[in-house]
Coordinates of C-alpha atoms and ligand atoms in Angstrom, one line a residue:
Chain A
M623 CA 102.6 113.0 115.1
S624 CA 104.5 110.9 117.6
E625 CA 108.1 110.1 118.6
A626 CA 107.2 106.6 120.5
K627 CA 109.1 104.0 120.0
S628 CA 107.8 100.3 121.2
P629 CA 110.0 97.5 121.3
D630 CA 109.2 94.4 119.7
T631 CA 108.8 91.4 121.7
L632 CA 112.5 89.7 120.3
V633 CA 114.2 91.9 122.5
T634 CA 112.3 92.1 125.7
Q635 CA 113.4 88.3 126.2
P636 CA 115.1 88.0 129.5
D637 CA 119.3 88.0 128.8
R638 CA 120.3 84.2 128.2
G639 CA 123.6 82.9 130.6
H640 CA 125.2 84.4 133.2
S641 CA 124.9 87.7 135.1
P642 CA 127.9 89.0 136.2
D643 CA 126.6 91.8 137.5
T644 CA 126.4 90.0 140.5
Q645 CA 130.2 88.8 141.0
T646 CA 131.7 92.0 139.4
G647 CA 133.2 93.7 142.4
D648 CA 136.6 93.6 142.3
S649 CA 137.1 89.9 140.4
G650 CA 138.4 91.0 137.8
P651 CA 137.9 90.6 134.2
I652 CA 135.2 89.1 133.6
Y653 CA 134.3 89.4 129.4
D654 CA 136.6 89.3 126.7
T655 CA 135.2 92.3 125.0
I656 CA 132.8 94.8 125.9
I657 CA 130.5 96.6 123.3
I658 CA 128.9 100.0 123.7
G659 CA 125.6 99.9 121.3
A660 CA 123.5 97.3 120.0
G661 CA 123.3 98.9 116.4
M662 CA 124.5 97.1 113.1
S663 CA 128.7 97.3 113.7
G664 CA 128.1 96.8 117.4
I665 CA 126.3 93.2 117.1
A666 CA 128.2 91.6 113.8
A667 CA 131.3 93.2 115.7
G668 CA 129.7 90.5 118.8
I669 CA 128.4 88.4 116.3
R670 CA 132.6 87.6 115.0
L671 CA 133.6 87.5 118.4
A672 CA 131.6 85.3 120.2
Y673 CA 131.9 82.4 117.3
Y674 CA 135.3 82.6 118.8
D675 CA 134.4 81.5 122.2
Q676 CA 135.1 85.3 123.7
R677 CA 132.6 86.1 126.3
V678 CA 131.0 89.6 124.7
C679 CA 128.5 91.8 126.1
I680 CA 126.7 94.4 124.3
L681 CA 125.3 97.4 126.2
E682 CA 122.8 99.5 125.4
K683 CA 122.1 102.4 126.6
H684 CA 118.5 102.1 124.6
Y685 CA 115.4 99.8 125.4
T686 CA 116.2 98.1 121.9
I687 CA 117.8 97.6 119.1
G688 CA 119.3 99.0 115.7
G689 CA 121.0 102.2 117.2
L690 CA 120.1 104.8 114.0
N691 CA 118.6 102.0 111.9
S692 CA 115.9 100.7 114.3
F693 CA 112.5 99.8 113.3
Y694 CA 109.3 100.4 116.1
R695 CA 105.7 100.2 116.3
L696 CA 102.9 103.3 115.8
N697 CA 99.2 103.4 115.8
K698 CA 99.1 99.2 114.5
R699 CA 101.7 100.2 111.5
D700 CA 105.0 98.8 111.5
Y701 CA 107.9 101.4 110.8
D702 CA 111.6 101.4 109.9
V703 CA 113.3 104.5 112.0
G704 CA 115.3 104.7 108.9
L705 CA 116.2 101.6 106.1
H706 CA 115.3 103.2 102.9
A707 CA 117.3 100.9 101.2
V708 CA 120.1 98.2 101.9
T709 CA 123.1 99.1 99.4
N710 CA 126.2 96.9 97.9
F711 CA 123.4 94.9 96.9
T712 CA 124.6 91.7 94.7
E713 CA 123.0 88.7 93.4
K714 CA 123.5 84.7 95.5
G715 CA 126.4 83.6 94.5
A716 CA 128.4 86.9 94.2
K717 CA 132.1 86.5 96.0
K718 CA 133.1 90.5 95.3
G719 CA 132.3 93.0 97.3
P720 CA 131.0 93.9 100.8
F721 CA 127.7 92.5 101.0
S722 CA 129.1 88.7 100.2
R723 CA 131.8 89.5 102.6
I724 CA 129.7 89.9 105.2
L725 CA 127.4 87.1 105.0
R726 CA 130.5 84.6 105.0
Q727 CA 132.5 86.9 107.5
L728 CA 129.2 86.4 110.1
R729 CA 128.1 82.6 108.8
F730 CA 124.9 83.8 107.4
K731 CA 123.3 82.3 104.1
W732 CA 122.0 85.2 101.4
E733 CA 118.8 84.4 101.7
D734 CA 119.1 85.0 105.4
F735 CA 118.9 89.1 104.5
A736 CA 116.0 88.4 102.0
L737 CA 117.4 91.3 99.7
A738 CA 114.8 92.4 97.1
P739 CA 116.4 94.5 94.4
Q740 CA 115.4 98.1 93.5
R741 CA 113.3 99.1 90.4
R742 CA 114.7 102.3 89.3
S743 CA 116.4 105.5 90.6
R744 CA 116.1 108.2 89.8
I745 CA 118.8 111.5 90.8
A746 CA 115.5 114.7 89.1
F747 CA 117.4 118.2 88.9
P748 CA 115.7 121.1 87.0
E749 CA 114.9 120.2 83.8
I750 CA 117.4 116.8 83.8
E751 CA 117.0 113.9 85.4
L752 CA 119.6 110.1 84.8
H753 CA 118.4 107.1 86.0
F754 CA 119.8 103.5 87.4
T755 CA 119.5 100.6 88.4
N756 CA 121.5 98.0 89.7
D757 CA 123.5 97.5 86.8
I758 CA 125.9 100.5 85.5
E759 CA 125.4 100.2 82.2
Q760 CA 121.6 101.8 82.4
L761 CA 123.6 104.8 83.6
T762 CA 126.6 105.0 81.6
A763 CA 123.3 104.9 79.0
E764 CA 121.8 107.5 80.6
I765 CA 125.6 110.0 80.3
G766 CA 125.7 108.7 77.2
Q767 CA 122.5 110.2 76.3
K768 CA 122.2 113.5 78.1
F769 CA 126.1 114.4 78.6
P770 CA 127.4 112.6 75.6
H771 CA 130.9 114.5 75.4
C772 CA 131.7 113.8 78.8
V773 CA 130.5 109.7 78.5
D774 CA 134.5 107.8 77.7
R775 CA 135.6 110.1 80.8
W776 CA 133.0 109.1 82.6
Q777 CA 133.9 105.2 82.2
R778 CA 137.6 106.1 82.6
L779 CA 136.2 107.4 86.6
V780 CA 133.6 104.1 86.6
G781 CA 137.1 101.7 86.1
S782 CA 139.4 103.7 88.5
I783 CA 137.0 103.6 91.5
T784 CA 136.8 100.3 90.9
D785 CA 140.2 99.0 93.6
Y786 CA 139.4 101.1 96.9
D787 CA 140.7 98.4 99.0
D788 CA 143.2 99.9 99.9
L789 CA 142.7 103.7 100.7
D790 CA 145.4 105.0 102.7
Q791 CA 144.2 107.8 104.9
A792 CA 146.4 110.9 102.5
A793 CA 144.3 109.3 99.8
F794 CA 141.1 108.9 101.1
E795 CA 142.0 112.2 102.5
I796 CA 142.0 114.0 98.1
S797 CA 138.5 116.4 97.9
A798 CA 136.0 114.6 95.6
R799 CA 134.9 117.8 94.1
Q800 CA 138.6 118.7 93.0
R801 CA 139.1 114.6 91.7
L802 CA 134.8 114.8 90.0
E803 CA 136.0 118.1 87.9
E804 CA 139.1 116.4 87.0
A805 CA 138.2 114.2 85.7
L806 CA 134.6 115.3 84.4
G807 CA 135.0 118.6 83.8
D808 CA 131.3 119.2 83.5
P809 CA 130.2 120.8 87.1
L810 CA 126.2 119.6 86.3
L811 CA 126.8 115.5 85.9
I812 CA 129.5 116.6 89.3
N813 CA 127.0 117.5 91.9
M814 CA 124.5 115.4 89.9
L815 CA 126.8 112.7 90.3
L816 CA 127.5 114.1 94.2
C817 CA 123.6 114.5 95.1
P818 CA 122.9 111.1 96.2
L819 CA 126.2 109.7 97.2
M820 CA 126.2 113.0 99.6
W821 CA 123.0 111.5 100.8
Y822 CA 124.3 108.2 100.9
G823 CA 127.0 108.7 103.8
N824 CA 128.6 112.4 103.2
P825 CA 129.7 113.5 106.9
R826 CA 131.6 116.8 105.8
E827 CA 129.4 119.5 104.4
H828 CA 130.1 120.9 101.2
D829 CA 132.5 118.4 99.7
M830 CA 133.4 115.4 100.2
A831 CA 136.5 112.3 100.7
W832 CA 137.7 111.6 98.0
G833 CA 137.9 107.3 99.6
Q834 CA 134.0 108.0 101.3
F835 CA 133.1 108.9 97.5
C836 CA 134.5 106.0 96.1
I837 CA 133.0 103.5 99.0
M838 CA 129.9 105.5 98.4
F839 CA 130.1 105.2 94.5
R840 CA 130.4 101.4 94.3
S841 CA 127.9 100.8 97.5
I842 CA 125.0 102.9 94.9
F843 CA 126.4 103.0 90.8
L844 CA 128.3 99.7 90.8
E845 CA 126.3 97.5 94.2
G846 CA 122.9 99.5 93.9
F847 CA 119.7 99.0 95.9
A848 CA 117.8 96.1 97.9
R849 CA 115.1 95.8 100.4
P850 CA 114.0 93.4 102.7
Y851 CA 109.9 92.9 102.9
R852 CA 110.1 93.0 106.3
G853 CA 111.8 95.8 106.0
V854 CA 115.0 96.4 108.9
R855 CA 113.2 94.6 111.3
L856 CA 114.4 91.2 109.7
I857 CA 117.9 91.9 109.5
L858 CA 118.1 93.0 112.5
K859 CA 116.3 89.9 113.9
N860 CA 118.1 87.9 112.6
L861 CA 121.3 89.7 113.5
I862 CA 121.0 89.1 117.0
K863 CA 119.6 85.1 117.6
K864 CA 122.3 85.0 115.7
F865 CA 124.8 87.1 118.1
R866 CA 122.4 85.0 121.8
A867 CA 123.1 81.8 119.9
L868 CA 127.0 82.4 119.8
G869 CA 126.7 82.7 123.7
G870 CA 127.2 86.7 123.6
E871 CA 124.7 88.8 125.5
L872 CA 123.0 92.4 125.2
K873 CA 121.5 94.1 128.0
L874 CA 119.6 96.6 126.7
R875 CA 118.6 99.8 129.2
H876 CA 122.5 99.5 130.1
G877 CA 124.0 103.0 129.2
V878 CA 127.7 103.0 129.9
A879 CA 128.5 106.5 131.7
K880 CA 131.7 106.3 131.9
I881 CA 134.9 103.9 131.2
L882 CA 137.4 102.4 133.9
T883 CA 141.0 103.2 133.8
E884 CA 144.1 101.6 135.8
N885 CA 147.7 103.2 134.3
G886 CA 146.0 104.3 131.1
W887 CA 144.8 101.2 129.9
A888 CA 140.4 100.3 129.8
I889 CA 139.3 97.9 132.8
G890 CA 135.8 97.9 132.1
V891 CA 132.8 100.2 132.5
E892 CA 130.3 102.0 134.6
L893 CA 126.9 102.5 133.7
E894 CA 124.3 104.9 134.5
N895 CA 122.9 103.0 137.2
G896 CA 126.4 102.7 139.3
N897 CA 127.4 99.1 139.1
R898 CA 130.4 97.8 136.7
I899 CA 131.9 96.0 133.7
Y900 CA 134.7 94.6 133.1
G901 CA 136.6 93.3 130.0
K902 CA 139.8 93.5 129.0
R903 CA 138.7 95.0 125.9
I904 CA 136.7 97.8 124.5
L905 CA 134.8 98.5 121.2
S906 CA 132.7 101.2 120.7
S907 CA 130.1 102.4 118.6
A908 CA 128.5 105.5 120.2
G909 CA 130.5 107.7 118.1
L910 CA 134.4 109.3 118.7
V911 CA 133.2 112.1 120.9
E912 CA 130.7 110.3 123.0
T913 CA 133.3 107.5 124.0
L914 CA 136.0 110.3 125.1
R915 CA 133.9 112.1 126.9
M916 CA 133.1 108.7 128.8
C917 CA 136.7 108.7 129.3
D918 CA 138.1 110.5 131.9
Q919 CA 138.8 113.6 130.2
T920 CA 140.8 117.3 131.6
S921 CA 138.7 118.6 128.7
E922 CA 136.0 119.1 127.0
P923 CA 136.3 117.4 123.7
D924 CA 134.4 119.9 120.6
P925 CA 131.3 118.9 119.7
R926 CA 131.8 120.4 116.1
M927 CA 134.1 117.2 116.0
A928 CA 131.1 115.3 116.2
G929 CA 129.0 116.5 112.7
Q930 CA 126.5 118.4 111.9
M931 CA 124.8 117.4 109.0
S932 CA 121.1 115.9 110.1
F933 CA 117.8 115.9 108.7
I934 CA 114.6 115.5 109.2
E935 CA 112.1 112.1 107.9
S936 CA 108.4 112.1 106.6
I937 CA 107.0 109.0 106.5
S938 CA 103.3 109.2 104.4
V939 CA 101.4 106.2 105.1
L940 CA 99.0 106.5 101.4
D941 CA 95.6 104.5 100.8
R942 CA 97.0 103.1 97.7
Q943 CA 100.2 102.1 96.5
P944 CA 102.5 104.2 94.6
E945 CA 102.2 103.0 91.4
E946 CA 98.7 103.5 91.1
L947 CA 100.2 107.2 91.3
G948 CA 102.1 106.9 88.3
F949 CA 105.2 107.0 91.0
A950 CA 107.0 103.7 90.4
D951 CA 111.0 105.0 91.6
T952 CA 112.2 103.9 93.8
I953 CA 114.4 106.7 95.1
V954 CA 114.9 110.0 93.8
F955 CA 117.3 112.5 94.5
F956 CA 116.1 115.7 93.8
N957 CA 118.3 118.5 93.9
D958 CA 115.8 122.6 92.5
S959 CA 119.3 124.2 90.9
P960 CA 122.3 123.6 88.7
D961 CA 124.4 124.2 92.7
F962 CA 123.8 121.2 94.9
H963 CA 124.1 122.2 98.7
W964 CA 125.4 120.1 100.8
T965 CA 125.3 122.4 103.8
P966 CA 123.3 122.3 107.7
P967 CA 120.5 125.1 106.7
A968 CA 121.6 129.2 107.3
D969 CA 118.7 130.6 108.6
E970 CA 116.2 128.1 109.2
L971 CA 115.1 125.3 110.5
C972 CA 115.3 123.1 107.2
D973 CA 115.9 123.1 103.3
V974 CA 114.1 121.1 101.7
R975 CA 116.1 122.0 97.8
T976 CA 117.3 118.9 98.2
G977 CA 115.8 115.5 99.8
V978 CA 115.7 111.9 99.3
I979 CA 112.1 110.6 97.6
C980 CA 112.3 106.5 99.0
S981 CA 108.7 104.3 98.3
P982 CA 109.1 101.0 100.3
N983 CA 106.8 99.7 97.9
N984 CA 108.8 100.1 94.8
Y985 CA 111.1 97.3 94.8
D986 CA 110.9 94.1 92.9
Y987 CA 109.7 92.0 96.3
D988 CA 109.0 88.0 95.3
L989 CA 106.4 87.0 94.1
Q990 CA 105.1 84.9 96.9
E991 CA 105.9 88.0 99.3
G992 CA 103.6 89.8 97.2
Q993 CA 103.3 94.1 97.7
L994 CA 103.7 95.3 101.6
P995 CA 100.1 95.9 102.8
E996 CA 99.8 100.8 102.3
G997 CA 102.0 102.4 100.2
I998 CA 104.7 104.0 101.5
I999 CA 105.9 107.6 100.7
R1000 CA 109.6 108.2 102.8
L1001 CA 110.6 111.7 102.8
T1002 CA 114.5 113.0 104.1
T1003 CA 115.6 116.6 103.6
I1004 CA 118.2 118.7 105.7
A1005 CA 117.4 119.9 109.3
S1006 CA 119.6 122.2 111.5
F1007 CA 120.1 120.1 115.3
D1008 CA 120.9 123.7 117.0
R1009 CA 117.6 125.0 115.8
W1010 CA 115.8 122.2 116.3
N1011 CA 117.1 121.6 119.8
K1012 CA 116.2 125.8 121.0
L1013 CA 112.7 125.5 120.3
D1014 CA 110.4 125.1 122.8
E1015 CA 107.7 122.1 123.5
A1016 CA 104.6 124.0 121.7
T1017 CA 107.3 125.5 118.9
Y1018 CA 108.9 122.5 118.4
R1019 CA 105.3 120.4 117.5
R1020 CA 103.9 123.3 115.6
E1021 CA 107.3 123.4 113.5
K1022 CA 107.2 119.7 112.4
F1023 CA 103.6 120.5 110.8
R1024 CA 104.7 123.3 108.9
W1025 CA 108.0 121.5 107.8
Y1026 CA 106.4 118.7 107.2
D1027 CA 103.7 120.9 104.9
R1028 CA 107.5 122.2 103.4
S1029 CA 109.2 119.0 102.6
V1030 CA 106.2 117.6 100.7
A1031 CA 105.4 121.1 99.1
S1032 CA 109.2 121.1 97.7
C1033 CA 109.2 117.1 96.5
V1034 CA 105.9 117.2 94.4
R1035 CA 107.1 119.5 92.0
F1036 CA 109.5 116.1 91.3
I1037 CA 107.0 112.9 91.6
P1038 CA 103.6 112.6 91.5
D1039 CA 101.0 114.4 94.1
F1040 CA 100.6 112.4 96.5
R1041 CA 99.6 114.7 99.7
P1042 CA 95.3 113.9 99.3
H1043 CA 95.9 110.2 99.5
V1044 CA 98.0 110.7 103.3
I1045 CA 95.9 108.6 105.1
D1046 CA 98.9 109.0 108.6
I1047 CA 101.7 110.2 109.4
D1048 CA 105.1 109.7 111.5
M1049 CA 107.8 112.4 111.2
F1050 CA 112.0 113.2 113.2
T1051 CA 113.8 115.7 114.0
P1052 CA 117.4 116.0 114.5
T1053 CA 116.2 116.0 118.0
T1054 CA 114.4 112.5 117.4
I1055 CA 118.0 111.2 116.3
R1056 CA 119.6 112.7 119.5
R1057 CA 117.6 111.5 122.4
F1058 CA 117.5 107.9 120.8
T1059 CA 120.6 107.5 119.7
W1060 CA 123.0 110.1 121.8
H1061 CA 124.7 111.1 118.9
E1062 CA 125.6 114.2 119.5
N1063 CA 123.6 117.0 117.1
G1064 CA 122.2 114.0 116.1
A1065 CA 125.2 113.6 113.5
V1066 CA 124.1 110.7 110.8
Y1067 CA 126.6 110.0 109.4
G1068 CA 128.7 110.5 112.2
A1069 CA 132.6 112.6 112.1
P1070 CA 133.9 114.3 109.3
D1071 CA 136.8 112.8 110.3
K1072 CA 137.1 109.1 110.6
K1073 CA 138.7 107.2 112.2
L1074 CA 139.9 104.6 110.2
D1075 CA 141.9 102.6 112.2
G1076 CA 139.6 102.0 114.4
T1077 CA 142.2 103.5 117.5
T1078 CA 142.1 106.2 120.2
H1079 CA 144.3 107.0 122.9
I1080 CA 143.7 103.6 125.3
P1081 CA 145.5 101.1 124.0
N1082 CA 142.4 98.6 124.5
L1083 CA 139.6 100.9 123.6
F1084 CA 138.7 100.6 120.1
L1085 CA 136.1 102.1 117.9
C1086 CA 133.4 100.6 115.0
G1087 CA 130.6 101.8 113.9
T1088 CA 129.8 105.5 112.3
D1089 CA 133.0 107.7 113.5
Q1090 CA 135.3 104.5 112.9
G1091 CA 134.8 104.9 108.1
F1092 CA 132.1 103.4 107.4
V1093 CA 128.5 104.4 107.2
G1094 CA 125.3 103.2 106.1
I1095 CA 123.1 99.8 107.3
I1096 CA 126.9 97.5 105.4
G1097 CA 129.3 99.7 106.0
A1098 CA 128.2 99.8 110.2
M1099 CA 128.4 95.6 109.7
M1100 CA 131.7 96.0 107.6
S1101 CA 133.1 98.4 110.5
G1102 CA 132.1 96.3 113.5
I1103 CA 133.6 93.2 111.0
S1104 CA 137.0 94.6 110.6
M1105 CA 137.4 96.2 113.4
A1106 CA 136.4 92.6 115.5
N1107 CA 139.0 91.4 113.0
Q1108 CA 141.4 94.1 113.9
H1109 CA 141.4 94.6 117.2
C1110 CA 139.6 92.1 119.1
L1111 CA 140.7 88.4 118.3
K1112 CA 144.2 88.3 117.1
D1113 CA 145.7 87.4 120.9
Chain B
M831 CA 146.8 63.9 112.5
A832 CA 148.2 62.4 109.4
P833 CA 149.0 65.0 106.4
E834 CA 145.9 63.4 105.1
E835 CA 143.5 64.3 107.9
I836 CA 145.0 67.5 108.1
R837 CA 144.2 68.1 104.3
Q838 CA 140.6 66.9 105.0
A839 CA 140.3 69.3 107.9
I840 CA 141.6 72.3 105.8
I841 CA 139.3 71.4 103.4
E842 CA 136.8 71.8 105.6
I843 CA 137.3 74.8 107.4
L844 CA 137.2 76.6 103.3
E845 CA 134.0 74.9 102.7
D846 CA 132.6 76.4 106.0
I847 CA 134.1 79.8 105.4
A848 CA 133.1 80.4 101.8
P849 CA 130.1 77.7 101.1
D850 CA 130.0 78.9 97.2
E851 CA 133.3 77.4 96.4
D852 CA 134.4 74.7 94.3
L853 CA 136.7 72.5 95.9
S854 CA 136.8 69.8 94.4
N855 CA 139.4 70.6 91.4
L856 CA 141.5 72.6 94.1
D857 CA 145.1 72.2 92.7
D858 CA 146.9 71.9 96.2
S859 CA 150.8 73.8 94.5
V860 CA 148.8 76.4 93.7
S861 CA 148.1 79.7 96.3
F862 CA 144.4 79.7 97.5
R863 CA 144.2 83.3 96.0
E864 CA 144.8 81.7 92.9
Q865 CA 141.6 79.2 92.8
M866 CA 139.4 81.3 95.3
E867 CA 138.1 84.2 96.5
L868 CA 139.6 84.1 99.6
D869 CA 140.8 87.7 101.2
S870 CA 142.6 89.2 104.4
M871 CA 139.2 88.7 106.5
D872 CA 139.1 84.7 104.8
F873 CA 142.9 84.4 105.6
L874 CA 141.9 85.4 109.3
D875 CA 139.4 83.0 109.3
I876 CA 141.7 79.5 108.2
V877 CA 143.8 80.9 111.8
M878 CA 141.2 81.3 113.3
E879 CA 138.7 78.3 112.7
L880 CA 141.7 76.3 113.6
R881 CA 142.3 77.6 116.7
K882 CA 138.1 76.9 117.5
R883 CA 138.6 73.1 115.7
Y884 CA 141.7 72.1 117.2
R885 CA 142.9 74.1 120.1
V886 CA 146.2 75.0 117.0
Q887 CA 148.0 78.2 117.3
V888 CA 148.7 80.3 114.3
P889 CA 151.1 83.6 115.0
E890 CA 150.3 86.5 112.6
E891 CA 154.4 86.1 110.6
D892 CA 153.4 82.8 109.7
Y893 CA 150.1 83.5 107.8
P894 CA 152.6 83.3 104.8
Q895 CA 153.2 79.6 105.6
L896 CA 149.1 79.0 104.5
A897 CA 149.2 80.3 100.8
S898 CA 148.7 76.4 99.2
M899 CA 147.2 73.3 100.7
D900 CA 151.2 71.9 100.0
S901 CA 152.5 74.7 102.0
T902 CA 149.6 74.8 104.8
V903 CA 149.9 70.5 105.8
K904 CA 153.6 71.3 105.5
Y905 CA 153.2 74.0 108.4
L906 CA 150.8 72.1 110.0
E907 CA 152.3 68.5 110.3
P908 CA 154.9 69.5 113.5
K909 CA 151.6 71.2 115.2
M910 CA 149.0 68.4 114.9
V911 CA 150.7 65.3 115.1
N912 CA 149.3 65.2 118.5
V913 CA 145.4 65.8 117.0
A914 CA 143.4 63.0 117.3
V915 CA 141.0 63.1 114.3
Ligands
LIG320 C1 117.0 108.3 108.9 C2 117.6 107.4 108.6 C3 118.1 106.7 107.0 C4 118.8 105.6 107.3 N1 118.9 105.2 105.5 C5 119.3 104.4 105.3 C6 119.5 102.9 104.0 O1 118.6 103.9 103.9 N2 120.4 102.7 104.0 C7 121.6 102.3 105.1 O2 122.0 101.6 104.4 N3 121.7 103.6 106.3 C8 120.5 104.4 106.2 N4 121.2 104.8 107.9 C9 122.0 105.0 108.3 C10 122.6 103.7 109.0 O3 121.4 103.6 109.4 C11 123.7 103.8 109.9 O4 125.2 104.3 108.8 C12 123.8 102.7 110.7 O5 122.8 102.3 110.8 C13 125.0 103.0 111.7 O6 124.6 101.8 112.4 P1 126.5 102.3 114.0 O7 126.0 100.7 114.2 O8 127.6 102.6 113.1 O9 125.8 103.1 114.6 P2 124.1 103.4 115.9 O10 123.8 102.3 114.8 O11 124.3 105.0 115.8 O12 124.4 102.2 116.8 C14 125.0 102.4 118.2 C15 124.3 102.0 119.4 O13 124.9 102.6 120.0 C16 124.4 102.5 121.8 N5 124.5 103.5 122.3 C17 125.0 105.6 122.4 N6 125.2 106.4 123.5 C18 125.6 104.8 124.8 C19 126.3 104.1 125.5 N7 126.8 105.6 126.4 N8 125.8 103.0 126.3 C20 125.1 101.7 125.6 N9 124.7 102.1 124.7 C21 125.3 103.5 124.1 C22 123.6 104.0 120.9 O14 121.7 103.3 121.6 C23 123.4 103.0 119.0 O15 122.5 101.7 118.8 C24 120.0 106.1 107.6 C25 119.9 107.0 108.9 C26 118.9 107.5 109.2 C27 119.3 108.2 110.7

């Protein structure tokens, strides 16, 4: 099990255009906007700004793009770091929803992302399951069947969720558990609904902010799951191609060490190699705590602010298609008791009572593209960054194998046993996530408290991405776009 | 630019921002919002495109002037009188 990531050719091309490194010195501002991080949010913001003729430069610490949703090649196989599903799927021609907004704002055609819809997904608890598709009526019918006493209330809940656009910070912060208790009343149904929504976007332990719940509800139940046949590569390749065609500059292996300030305003950044790059404003996707640390702070920001929810994820390559083993679902969210626990494990490295199983094979791909060449099962379970981080090298390796076995043993209680058919495995842990994205604690969904307006204590330093508020691939792109619009374009 | 040319310029911008909209039946006296799926992000784009294409600045307090085609053309006329087609 290796963790090596190798750069794809598309990101190793030499940087185009000017080379301001050589002209910096004291020559004053050069870039209109400096963006920290070439993940989904940073690149989306970069496209917006470059499209409107700004001189914009994305500085990325890693040797490849994508951040939390990157890709790599290992043992002659292409892997996605994280991609299970692109959320917020809408059909071609839809005018509403985040996905069509992103297409419009970034001037992409629907075909550019070539999304194939999911087949069917499942929330699996002991003795009870809810199936859902990209059509909310399917879930409503399931709830009507399995929770008949709740179906009217469910429909009212669905109606009240459709519009979350005007959620302010106060409405956002309400407890989702409390709101659901009032709206639905049934604890089992509440846990079954929270399970997938927390799994795909809750940075907080135990409970979820109502605003985050609404966003995730819409993105998963009202809109839905899809995936490009070629995985996240296709999305990233198209994003970065557009950014460069518009004159944007991308600098890989350019980690930002420090944000330079003068009279309380940011004037540029100092790189880890000591070089300086100047700009009129800075948009950072590195995370709130991580960005504050780059500023001249008198006190060290509390790393707990960065969030604690992290995961292990394994990718099992099979000798046949999952469907041949009787596994035809796209994604299964499992939980092995009526209670749903969403916290880092208390006294072990991982908590495998709940998890997400995804087969990228089980999407309705275009006939021309066909089926993925090999069967794949991805499995995510909860893990403790602190515990994984304390292990020495040898123990770490051993524990990885042990927890692969334990997490897979847990998940095959809910899907057909695929273990005899595994021909290759890759796996990563919370420390891998931090190593490649520098997110404190390997926190996948970032800080529990979001900074929805994207501002910081420095008037021309802004946040985008995970810690601004929107998570996931679509959420991160929306975040980059809206922060670019709000803070970087109107002057 | 004459009013008719300004109108055409706006149509071209709208076609770019919202490629799926059918603009042939646009009623110039009714607000864009009532006839098309435009959100505040799209409105920002109308302003940004005017700046990009014609170097016309529209300050934020004037955004409400861009509600319908008629009001937009009227608002832009003095600003674009010297813009070449
Ligand atoms: C295992 C896993 C599975 C996931 N599955 C899905 C999924 O199926 N669907 C979905 O929608 N979402 C999924 N996500 C979530 C999604 O990937 C993220 O929410 C999204 O990619 C976040 O994008 P971002 O731009 O906000 O942050 P990031 O991608 O983290 O971007 C930040 C970038 O900043 C760079 N950086 C950090 N510090 C510095 C510095 N000092 N100088 C320069 N650069 C720096 C980092 O290297 C990184 O590239 C998954 C995440 C993980 C980890």
